[in-house]
Each structure stands twice: as structure tokens, then as C-alpha cells.
Amino acid sequence: MELGLDDRVVLVTGATRGIGREIARAFAAEGARVAITYHSGEEDAVKLASELGSADGTALALRYDLADPAGHEAVVGEIVRRWGRLDVLVANAVHRPPRRPAGQAFEDVPAEHWVPAVTENLAGVIATVQCAVAQMRRRKWGRIVLLSSHNALGGGPGQEFYGAAKAGLHGLVASLAWDTGRDGVLANVVCPGLTATEQVLSVLPARIRDQETALTPTGRLSSPAEVANAVVFLCSEANGNISGEAVTVSGGR
Ligand SMILES: NC(=O)c1ccc[n+]([C@@H]2O[C@H](COP(=O)([O-])OP(=O)(O)OC[C@H]3O[C@@H](n4cnc5c(N)ncnc54)[C@H](OP(=O)(O)O)[C@@H]3O)[C@@H](O)[C@H]2O)c1
């Protein structure tokens, strides 16, 4: 299958580690030029950009803050200034809200904890998508994937605010598909289940991991590279007509 990603210009937000890093690597392996973003992990981003070809001008690391109203345009503008266009956006960065203290009820969560989780993970992503669509529509080609979560579909203890923001992304692509489809811009959501990133493996108690794998039809968690494969396909030329969909990568769960 021809993915047609050679020399495409791709932005992957939040690519310092985990799923985003594997998505960036997968696009680079297909010959794309890849801009990656970091929030606090500049060193990790510079290291990855170097691995992906920053010395040859085929990779770029940029700072990006979901909460910064000027940052969305700044990142997309810098990519267009360097490479002339933006073909693909993967909105992967996530603001992880502080863990809720044991026993704290939903109604007791203070606004300063949940408002950033909802505004950054929903309004912040929407703002970046607007900047990307403006570029893609001009060239009549574009692919957008937003990283959601199994918590947007099935919920989970303590996931109300994160889940609400992620569920908003499903509503966004369902209607965006109508707005951009005739201009060649396809937008979808990818929903990972619990994924075996280094961070998940380091904090997840073995007991919970065993429970999760027992409840998964394939008997294991997805790897970040498996999530990346789904993202890359949806962002490729090989995806000719899938838009407004949510694709779950969770071993059948
Ligand atoms: N891992 C899972 O099991 C899982 C399950 C379901 C859904 N997902 C979704 O998949 C995506 C990737 O997950 P992950 O676990 O690989 O993520 P992660 O390891 O938590 O990495 C998050 C990324 O977002 C960046 N970031 C953090 N706060 C930011 C902010 N305020 N503004 C801009 N960027 C910020 C981080 O940059 P710095 O390192 O520079 O701070 C990092 O690159 C996320 O959208 C997540 O919700 C993951």
C-alpha cells in the first residue's frame, strides 16, 4: 500500500515521549518532514528532532503550550515559514490534570483543577485545528487526527473532566468533516485504550495491569507504535475517504 507521505509536512504536538514520539518516528520513516512540539521537555524534543533529521532540515522541535492563545498560530506559522505549508496535524499533546485525592467527590473538585483540563484539552486543540485547517484548505489537501481516549467512550473513575474534553473532540471531527470534506481535508479521532508507554508502565501497579490485560480480548495492552500505525494510515494518501470517525486502538476492548 502506498501511503504517499514522502515529503509531506507534518505537525505532531506533544512528541517528547510516549505515543507522540512513536507517531513522529513513524511519519519520519515514511519520508515526511516532521515538526514536533514540547512543553517542558525541550531536551527530549531536541534529541528526537536530531534522530529524525533536524541537521538535514527534515525535523524541527518547537515549544507549544495548549494554554497559550498565541501559541497555536505561532507554531503553525513557524512551520509554514520554514517549509511552505502544513499537510498533516496530529493533535496528541495532553494537559494531564492533577490526580484527584482519594475520597474527593466530583462536586468537591475545585475549578482551578478542572477548568484547565477542559479548556486546554478541548479549546486548546480546537484553536490549533483552526490554524491547521486554514493552511490545508488553501492547498485542497489535509489530514487531521486528534488523540482522544477510551475514557471519552467508556468513562473511568475520576475521569469526568479529562473525559469530557476528549469526548468534545469526537463532536468536533464529526462536524468538521462536513466543513472541510469538499476541500480535501479529512479529520478523525484515534482513541487509544490503556497503552504501554514508558510512563504508564512505570506508574501502573502490576495488579491493575493484570486486570486490564485480562479484560482485553487480545490479552495485552497496545504498544505506542501500534497506535502510531493507525494514526499514520488515517493521515496518509491511502486514506482516501474516511472522515469524521473515531477509531479505537485497544485490543478489542
Ligand atoms: N498512554 C495512554 O495509555 C493513553 C490512553 C488513552 C489516550 N491517550 C492519549 O494519547 C495521547 C498521548 O498520550 P501519552 O500517554 O503518550 O502522553 P504523555 O506521555 O503524557 O505526553 C504528553 C505530551 O504532551 C505534552 N504536554 C504536556 N502538557 C502540555 C501543555 N500544557 N501544552 C502542550 N503540550 C503539553 C508533553 O510535553 P513535555 O514532555 O514537554 O511536557 C508530552 O510531550 C494523549 O492525548 C492522551 O490523552 C493516552
CSV table of C-alpha atoms and ligand atoms in Angstrom, one decimal:
chain,number,residue,atom,x,y,z
A,1,MET,CA,0.0,0.0,0.0
A,2,GLU,CA,1.3,3.4,-1.0
A,3,LEU,CA,1.0,5.9,1.9
A,4,GLY,CA,2.1,8.9,-0.1
A,5,LEU,CA,3.7,10.6,2.8
A,6,ASP,CA,7.1,11.3,1.3
A,7,ASP,CA,7.9,15.0,1.8
A,8,ARG,CA,4.6,15.8,3.4
A,9,VAL,CA,4.8,18.4,6.1
A,10,VAL,CA,3.6,17.0,9.5
A,11,LEU,CA,3.0,18.6,12.9
A,12,VAL,CA,2.8,16.2,15.9
A,13,THR,CA,2.1,18.0,19.2
A,14,GLY,CA,3.4,16.6,22.4
A,15,ALA,CA,6.1,14.3,20.9
A,16,THR,CA,8.7,14.3,23.7
A,17,ARG,CA,7.7,10.8,24.8
A,18,GLY,CA,5.0,8.1,24.7
A,19,ILE,CA,2.6,7.8,21.8
A,20,GLY,CA,3.5,11.2,20.2
A,21,ARG,CA,7.2,10.2,19.9
A,22,GLU,CA,6.3,7.0,18.1
A,23,ILE,CA,3.9,8.9,15.8
A,24,ALA,CA,6.7,11.3,14.9
A,25,ARG,CA,9.1,8.4,14.2
A,26,ALA,CA,6.5,6.6,12.0
A,27,PHE,CA,6.0,9.7,9.8
A,28,ALA,CA,9.7,10.3,9.5
A,29,ALA,CA,10.1,6.6,8.4
A,30,GLU,CA,7.7,7.4,5.6
A,31,GLY,CA,9.8,10.3,4.4
A,32,ALA,CA,7.8,13.1,5.9
A,33,ARG,CA,9.2,16.3,7.3
A,34,VAL,CA,8.1,16.3,10.9
A,35,ALA,CA,7.7,19.2,13.4
A,36,ILE,CA,7.4,18.1,16.9
A,37,THR,CA,6.4,20.1,20.0
A,38,TYR,CA,7.3,20.1,23.6
A,39,HIS,CA,6.0,21.8,26.7
A,40,SER,CA,8.6,21.3,29.4
A,41,GLY,CA,10.8,18.6,27.8
A,42,GLU,CA,12.9,20.7,25.5
A,43,GLU,CA,15.9,18.3,25.8
A,44,ASP,CA,13.8,15.3,24.8
A,45,ALA,CA,12.4,17.1,21.9
A,46,VAL,CA,15.7,18.3,20.6
A,47,LYS,CA,17.1,14.8,20.9
A,48,LEU,CA,14.1,13.3,18.9
A,49,ALA,CA,14.4,16.0,16.3
A,50,SER,CA,18.0,15.2,15.9
A,51,GLU,CA,17.2,11.5,15.4
A,52,LEU,CA,14.6,12.4,12.8
A,53,GLY,CA,16.9,14.7,10.8
A,54,SER,CA,17.0,18.2,12.2
A,55,ALA,CA,20.5,18.6,10.9
A,56,ASP,CA,19.3,18.0,7.3
A,57,GLY,CA,16.3,20.3,7.8
A,58,THR,CA,13.7,17.5,7.8
A,59,ALA,CA,12.7,17.7,11.5
A,60,LEU,CA,12.1,20.6,13.8
A,61,ALA,CA,11.4,21.0,17.6
A,62,LEU,CA,9.1,23.8,18.7
A,63,ARG,CA,7.7,24.9,22.1
A,64,TYR,CA,3.9,24.7,22.3
A,65,ASP,CA,1.6,25.4,25.2
A,66,LEU,CA,-2.1,24.3,24.9
A,67,ALA,CA,-3.0,27.2,27.3
A,68,ASP,CA,-1.3,29.9,25.2
A,69,PRO,CA,-3.8,31.7,22.9
A,70,ALA,CA,-1.0,33.0,20.7
A,71,GLY,CA,0.9,29.7,20.6
A,72,HIS,CA,-1.3,27.9,18.1
A,73,GLU,CA,-0.7,30.4,15.4
A,74,ALA,CA,2.9,30.8,16.3
A,75,VAL,CA,3.7,27.0,15.9
A,76,VAL,CA,1.8,26.6,12.6
A,77,GLY,CA,3.2,29.9,11.3
A,78,GLU,CA,6.8,28.8,12.0
A,79,ILE,CA,6.3,25.5,10.1
A,80,VAL,CA,4.8,27.4,7.1
A,81,ARG,CA,7.7,29.9,7.2
A,82,ARG,CA,10.2,27.1,7.2
A,83,TRP,CA,8.6,24.5,4.9
A,84,GLY,CA,5.9,26.5,3.0
A,85,ARG,CA,2.9,24.5,4.1
A,86,LEU,CA,1.2,22.2,6.6
A,87,ASP,CA,-0.3,18.9,5.3
A,88,VAL,CA,-0.9,16.9,8.4
A,89,LEU,CA,-1.8,17.7,12.0
A,90,VAL,CA,-1.7,15.2,14.8
A,91,ALA,CA,-3.0,16.8,18.0
A,92,ASN,CA,-1.5,14.5,20.6
A,93,ALA,CA,-0.4,16.8,23.4
A,94,VAL,CA,-2.4,16.5,26.6
A,95,HIS,CA,-2.6,18.5,29.8
A,96,ARG,CA,-2.9,15.9,32.5
A,97,PRO,CA,-4.9,17.3,35.4
A,98,PRO,CA,-3.6,16.6,38.9
A,99,ARG,CA,-4.7,13.2,40.3
A,100,ARG,CA,-7.8,13.6,42.4
A,101,PRO,CA,-7.2,12.9,46.1
A,102,ALA,CA,-8.7,9.6,47.3
A,103,GLY,CA,-12.2,10.1,48.5
A,104,GLN,CA,-12.7,13.5,46.9
A,105,ALA,CA,-16.2,13.7,45.3
A,106,PHE,CA,-16.9,15.1,41.9
A,107,GLU,CA,-18.7,18.1,43.3
A,108,ASP,CA,-15.7,19.0,45.5
A,109,VAL,CA,-13.1,19.2,42.8
A,110,PRO,CA,-12.0,22.9,42.7
A,111,ALA,CA,-12.4,24.8,39.4
A,112,GLU,CA,-8.7,25.6,39.3
A,113,HIS,CA,-8.2,21.8,38.9
A,114,TRP,CA,-10.8,21.0,36.3
A,115,VAL,CA,-11.1,24.2,34.2
A,116,PRO,CA,-7.6,23.9,32.7
A,117,ALA,CA,-8.2,20.2,31.9
A,118,VAL,CA,-11.3,21.1,29.9
A,119,THR,CA,-10.1,24.3,28.3
A,120,GLU,CA,-6.6,23.2,27.3
A,121,ASN,CA,-7.6,19.7,26.1
A,122,LEU,CA,-10.6,20.9,24.2
A,123,ALA,CA,-10.4,24.7,23.4
A,124,GLY,CA,-6.6,24.5,23.0
A,125,VAL,CA,-6.9,21.7,20.5
A,126,ILE,CA,-9.7,23.4,18.6
A,127,ALA,CA,-7.5,26.6,18.3
A,128,THR,CA,-4.7,24.6,16.8
A,129,VAL,CA,-7.0,22.8,14.4
A,130,GLN,CA,-8.3,26.1,13.2
A,131,CYS,CA,-4.8,27.3,12.3
A,132,ALA,CA,-4.1,24.0,10.6
A,133,VAL,CA,-7.3,24.0,8.5
A,134,ALA,CA,-6.6,27.5,7.3
A,135,GLN,CA,-3.3,26.2,5.7
A,136,MET,CA,-4.8,22.9,4.4
A,137,ARG,CA,-7.9,24.3,2.8
A,138,ARG,CA,-5.7,26.7,0.7
A,139,ARG,CA,-4.0,23.7,-0.8
A,140,LYS,CA,-7.1,21.4,-1.0
A,141,TRP,CA,-5.4,18.6,0.9
A,142,GLY,CA,-5.0,17.9,4.5
A,143,ARG,CA,-5.3,15.2,7.2
A,144,ILE,CA,-6.0,15.7,10.9
A,145,VAL,CA,-6.0,13.2,13.7
A,146,LEU,CA,-6.9,14.1,17.2
A,147,LEU,CA,-5.9,11.8,20.1
A,148,SER,CA,-8.9,11.0,22.3
A,149,SER,CA,-9.1,8.3,24.9
A,150,HIS,CA,-11.1,5.2,25.9
A,151,ASN,CA,-12.2,7.4,28.8
A,152,ALA,CA,-14.2,9.5,26.4
A,153,LEU,CA,-16.3,6.5,25.4
A,154,GLY,CA,-16.4,4.2,28.5
A,155,GLY,CA,-15.5,6.6,31.3
A,156,GLY,CA,-13.4,5.7,34.3
A,157,PRO,CA,-13.1,6.6,38.0
A,158,GLY,CA,-12.0,10.2,38.3
A,159,GLN,CA,-12.0,10.8,34.6
A,160,GLU,CA,-15.0,13.2,34.3
A,161,PHE,CA,-13.2,16.4,33.2
A,162,TYR,CA,-10.5,14.7,31.0
A,163,GLY,CA,-13.2,12.5,29.5
A,164,ALA,CA,-15.5,15.5,28.9
A,165,ALA,CA,-12.7,17.3,27.0
A,166,LYS,CA,-11.8,14.2,25.0
A,167,ALA,CA,-15.4,13.5,24.1
A,168,GLY,CA,-15.6,17.0,22.8
A,169,LEU,CA,-13.0,16.1,20.2
A,170,HIS,CA,-15.4,13.4,18.8
A,171,GLY,CA,-18.1,16.1,18.3
A,172,LEU,CA,-15.5,18.4,16.7
A,173,VAL,CA,-14.4,15.9,14.0
A,174,ALA,CA,-18.0,14.7,13.3
A,175,SER,CA,-18.9,18.3,12.2
A,176,LEU,CA,-15.5,19.4,10.8
A,177,ALA,CA,-15.7,16.5,8.3
A,178,TRP,CA,-18.7,18.4,6.8
A,179,ASP,CA,-16.9,21.7,6.7
A,180,THR,CA,-13.7,20.6,5.2
A,181,GLY,CA,-14.5,17.4,3.3
A,182,ARG,CA,-15.1,19.0,-0.1
A,183,ASP,CA,-11.8,20.8,0.3
A,184,GLY,CA,-9.9,17.5,0.6
A,185,VAL,CA,-9.3,17.8,4.3
A,186,LEU,CA,-10.2,14.7,6.3
A,187,ALA,CA,-10.4,14.8,10.1
A,188,ASN,CA,-10.7,11.8,12.5
A,189,VAL,CA,-10.2,10.8,16.1
A,190,VAL,CA,-8.0,8.0,17.3
A,191,CYS,CA,-8.9,6.6,20.7
A,192,PRO,CA,-6.2,4.6,22.4
A,193,GLY,CA,-7.0,2.2,25.2
A,194,LEU,CA,-4.5,2.0,28.1
A,195,THR,CA,-1.2,2.0,26.1
A,196,ALA,CA,2.1,0.6,27.3
A,197,THR,CA,4.1,3.8,27.2
A,198,GLU,CA,7.1,4.1,29.5
A,199,GLN,CA,5.2,6.4,31.8
A,200,VAL,CA,2.1,4.1,32.0
A,201,LEU,CA,4.4,1.1,32.7
A,202,SER,CA,6.3,2.9,35.4
A,203,VAL,CA,3.2,4.1,37.4
A,204,LEU,CA,0.7,1.4,36.8
A,205,PRO,CA,0.6,-1.2,39.6
A,206,ALA,CA,1.1,-4.7,38.3
A,207,ARG,CA,-2.2,-5.8,39.8
A,208,ILE,CA,-4.1,-3.2,37.6
A,209,ARG,CA,-2.1,-4.1,34.5
A,210,ASP,CA,-3.0,-7.8,35.0
A,211,GLN,CA,-6.7,-6.7,35.4
A,212,GLU,CA,-6.5,-4.6,32.3
A,213,THR,CA,-4.9,-7.3,30.1
A,214,ALA,CA,-7.4,-9.9,31.4
A,215,LEU,CA,-10.3,-7.7,30.3
A,216,THR,CA,-8.7,-7.1,26.8
A,217,PRO,CA,-9.7,-9.6,24.0
A,218,THR,CA,-6.1,-9.7,22.6
A,219,GLY,CA,-4.8,-10.3,26.1
A,220,ARG,CA,-2.3,-7.4,26.1
A,221,LEU,CA,-2.1,-3.6,26.1
A,222,SER,CA,-1.3,-1.8,22.8
A,223,SER,CA,2.2,-0.5,22.2
A,224,PRO,CA,2.7,3.2,21.3
A,225,ALA,CA,3.9,2.0,17.8
A,226,GLU,CA,0.5,0.2,17.2
A,227,VAL,CA,-1.4,3.4,18.0
A,228,ALA,CA,1.0,5.3,15.7
A,229,ASN,CA,0.3,2.9,12.8
A,230,ALA,CA,-3.4,3.8,12.9
A,231,VAL,CA,-2.7,7.5,13.1
A,232,VAL,CA,-0.3,7.4,10.1
A,233,PHE,CA,-2.7,5.4,8.0
A,234,LEU,CA,-5.6,7.9,8.7
A,235,CYS,CA,-3.2,10.8,7.8
A,236,SER,CA,-2.0,9.2,4.5
A,237,GLU,CA,-3.0,9.4,0.9
A,238,ALA,CA,-4.1,5.8,1.4
A,239,ASN,CA,-6.9,7.1,3.5
A,240,GLY,CA,-9.0,8.5,0.6
A,241,ASN,CA,-12.4,8.9,2.2
A,242,ILE,CA,-12.5,8.2,6.0
A,243,SER,CA,-13.5,11.4,7.8
A,244,GLY,CA,-15.4,12.3,11.0
A,245,GLU,CA,-14.8,8.8,12.5
A,246,ALA,CA,-13.4,7.6,15.8
A,247,VAL,CA,-11.0,4.6,15.6
A,248,THR,CA,-10.3,2.7,18.8
A,249,VAL,CA,-6.9,1.0,19.3
A,250,SER,CA,-7.4,-1.1,22.4
A,251,GLY,CA,-7.1,-4.8,21.5
A,252,GLY,CA,-10.8,-5.1,21.0
A,253,ARG,CA,-11.9,-3.8,24.4
B,1,LIG,N1,-1.0,6.5,27.3
B,1,LIG,C1,-2.2,6.0,27.4
B,1,LIG,O1,-2.5,4.9,27.9
B,1,LIG,C2,-3.3,6.8,26.7
B,1,LIG,C3,-4.6,6.3,26.7
B,1,LIG,C4,-5.7,7.0,26.1
B,1,LIG,C5,-5.4,8.2,25.5
B,1,LIG,N2,-4.1,8.7,25.4
B,1,LIG,C6,-3.9,9.9,24.7
B,1,LIG,O2,-2.9,9.8,23.8
B,1,LIG,C7,-2.1,11.0,23.8
B,1,LIG,C8,-0.7,10.7,24.1
B,1,LIG,O3,-0.6,10.1,25.4
B,1,LIG,P1,0.8,9.8,26.2
B,1,LIG,O4,0.4,9.0,27.3
B,1,LIG,O5,1.8,9.3,25.2
B,1,LIG,O6,1.1,11.3,26.6
B,1,LIG,P2,2.2,11.8,27.7
B,1,LIG,O7,3.3,10.7,27.8
B,1,LIG,O8,1.5,12.2,28.9
B,1,LIG,O9,2.9,13.0,26.9
B,1,LIG,C9,2.1,14.2,26.8
B,1,LIG,C10,2.8,15.2,25.9
B,1,LIG,O10,2.1,16.4,25.9
B,1,LIG,C11,3.0,17.5,26.2
B,1,LIG,N3,2.3,18.4,27.1
B,1,LIG,C12,2.0,18.3,28.4
B,1,LIG,N4,1.3,19.4,28.9
B,1,LIG,C13,1.2,20.2,27.8
B,1,LIG,C14,0.7,21.5,27.6
B,1,LIG,N5,0.1,22.2,28.6
B,1,LIG,N6,0.8,22.1,26.4
B,1,LIG,C15,1.3,21.5,25.3
B,1,LIG,N7,1.9,20.2,25.4
B,1,LIG,C16,1.8,19.6,26.7
B,1,LIG,C17,4.2,16.8,26.9
B,1,LIG,O11,5.3,17.6,26.7
B,1,LIG,P3,6.6,17.8,27.7
B,1,LIG,O12,7.1,16.4,27.9
B,1,LIG,O13,7.5,18.7,27.0
B,1,LIG,O14,6.0,18.3,29.0
B,1,LIG,C18,4.3,15.5,26.2
B,1,LIG,O15,5.0,15.6,25.0
B,1,LIG,C19,-2.8,12.0,24.7
B,1,LIG,O16,-3.6,12.8,24.0
B,1,LIG,C20,-3.5,11.1,25.7
B,1,LIG,O17,-4.7,11.7,26.2
B,1,LIG,C21,-3.1,8.0,26.0
